Amino acid sequence: MKNPQEILKSVFGYDTFRPLQAEIIQNVLNKKDTLVIMPTGGGKSICYQIPALIFDGLTIVISPLISLMKDQVEQMKALGVPAIFLNSTLSPQEYFENVELVRQNKIKLLYLAPEALMTESVQSILQTQKIDCLTIDEAHCISEWGHDFRPEYRQILGVKNKFPKAVCIALTATATPRVREDIKKSLNLNSANEFLASFDRKNLKLQVVTKDNPSFQAVKFLEKHKDQSGIIYCFSRKQVEELTAILEANEFSVKPYHAGLSAEERTQNQEDFIRDNVQIIVATIAFGMGIDKPNVRFVLHFDLPKNIEGYYQEIGRGGRDGLKSDCLLLYSYGDVRKLKYFIDQKEPSERQIAEEHLQKMVSFAESGVCRRIPLMEYFGENYESENCGMCDNCLETDEGLEDFTVAAQKFFSCVKRTGEIFGAKHIAQVLRGSSAKNILKFDHQELSTYGIGVEFSEKQWLDFVNQFLKKGLILKDTDYGRLKLTEKSFLVLKGKEKFLGKLLESQKEKRVTQELELDYDTELFEQLRRKRKNLADGENVPPYVIFSDKALVEMATYFPQSKESMLAINGVGDAKLEKYGLKFLNEIFAYCQAKGIAEKSKNKITYKVSRGSSKVKRHFVVGEKFNAGKSVSELKKEFGVQESTIFSHLQKYLLDGNKIRKELGLEVIKLSKVPREKQIEALNLFNELGHELLRPIYEAMNEEISYEELKILRMYFLIRTAKF
Ligand code: ADP
Ligand code: ZN
């Protein structure tokens, strides 16, 4: 009998299990009932597919959506796994053929919709079979508290009881305790082992920006994602239609999706998206339930979602393949008001909950700490890492911050003088000396703060307000957006604390951050993508059934030229190698011949710095000056920044692969406060595990050394090992 690890490699083409997968599979193989709660993209399917391949009997998979079922079965077939489904979309002939395959024990996985499971004919087939495992996918459908309750799911327990020898595994991405309890009760899983995975999706880059010119902002964002698949969520059908038109006019490949379209049109647009015929879907929240597309590279929220649960689900549709997905939320207070208006129409009993949910969403959007902290907190998880490196707040550095204390004082004093009952816009208007009706109505032209802030535009003032909010320098109520001062604002007012901020420049491009990503050959990637699309269309399946984006990225990184090295590529197992391997190998071979490129070993990863701006980067300048003989304290004075900023520039310079004067080593190691033996241990670990990621080192050292300390030691390590 094969073991799970071997199957993972030979069938699925993956080297290692994701968190919890191995434990879950073992639990199922031990015939212990299992409840799995794992976020979208966490890799739930493998948890029952691998046991299914090991059991001699049949595994039944109950799944609520026919489209998902079809997709899964196609993917299984491409991997060479005998899987089929029985549902109403099959012709009588196909249905009969599939039943025959089951009867002849030729099938490992049988996918069924819950209503099909209850039919006499299916029941009678199942009675003749050895059923080893009953899988209930999307198990939250059993709960009325879940977001898509399916009454038929309630009858599964009856079927389960008929097959006492089958182990039961229920899976869902919905984590709320109430739903979890409901699943256990309704499926009689009280003694089941529960596996709750972390809901942190590390490959989602989270960003929130102030919405001021949304269509323009959307176009700018999409330009960064040329030729990539993505979803844009809007609040209303009308908005979907409008934005689709704008994007079409800008020559993006885009289709709408909302409940106002006919069912055929919706299916068609969804299918076009899945098959990469269309790149972008603009949708209301109705979109996404039935799709499993792994290569969604961005999710743009054009409007504010109603609650964190919805937001999380929507961004969760990005990056299922584990590659980076860029999630941007455009946030404005106007949206909050719009949502509040809808909440006010609800029954009083529902209103309170909806308001609480909205409030949490607002806090998330306005938060100045790592985005993952409020997000994970919502799911009852404690997020510990100091810097996730994948959200705007963590990527933001002190670089470019300037002293705007005087501006802050003017603003706070104006808030105070107007009695802390006005919103940001009103205050900005007073400061700018506006003669708007509302200003005159309250005689605010008489105030001493009237007209003292004309040096900034209204937009710039409003952007300052966002910065104040993030720093806890001001509070805003959700009802009317009224601003109130905090203890911290008084410290600034009294000159006891400074406010360091950024001035919004008109239509300024966001700073392009340095991102670590595989340095792949984009031309070959495009070529392989076209090949994949051709093959997929020929077989009438979505492209990702053939190979994932990640597999193509790896091919365009390592240029595999033999079957063996092809098997090392993520997602290439025996069946896919047989079926498609040669076609892709030929393509890669010809490309490499023409360009004189040699195959690379998969163990060595290279990183590149994505070049967003042509401007010479600050860290480069700092690094060069240091090498020319300047000391850290001289540079600190020259650039007027803190010592830590100079160090972080120098670190970036090193991480870019540059060499640096060894004297820096001494200065750096002085910063470290951990005992010497710990320093040595960490340095050895960097040597063993590599320096790209800090987390493995952090864990290897039992989380005893903080990330800040590890950064210092990493820098020391890099200086020491740089070759001159
Ligand atoms: P979920 O059902 O939890 O949303 P899937 O089972 O669809 O997630 O898995 C998401 C993606 O991750 C799929 O493309 C799957 O093939 C891939 N995947 C699953 N497990 C692994 C693994 N151990 N290594 C690499 N990729 C994996
Ligand atoms: Zn973060």
Coordinates of N, CA and C and ligand atoms in Angstrom, one line a residue, residues 370-371 388 391 394, ligand 2:
C370 N -0.8 46.2 11.7 CA -0.8 45.2 10.7 C -2.3 44.7 10.5
R371 N -2.7 44.7 9.2 CA -4.1 44.4 8.9 C -4.5 43.0 9.4
C388 N 4.1 41.4 9.1 CA 3.7 40.3 8.2 C 4.4 40.5 6.8
C391 N 1.2 43.5 4.1 CA 0.1 44.5 4.2 C 0.6 45.9 4.2
C394 N 2.4 47.2 7.3 CA 3.7 46.6 7.6 C 4.7 47.0 6.6
Ligands
ZN2 ZN 0.9 43.3 8.2

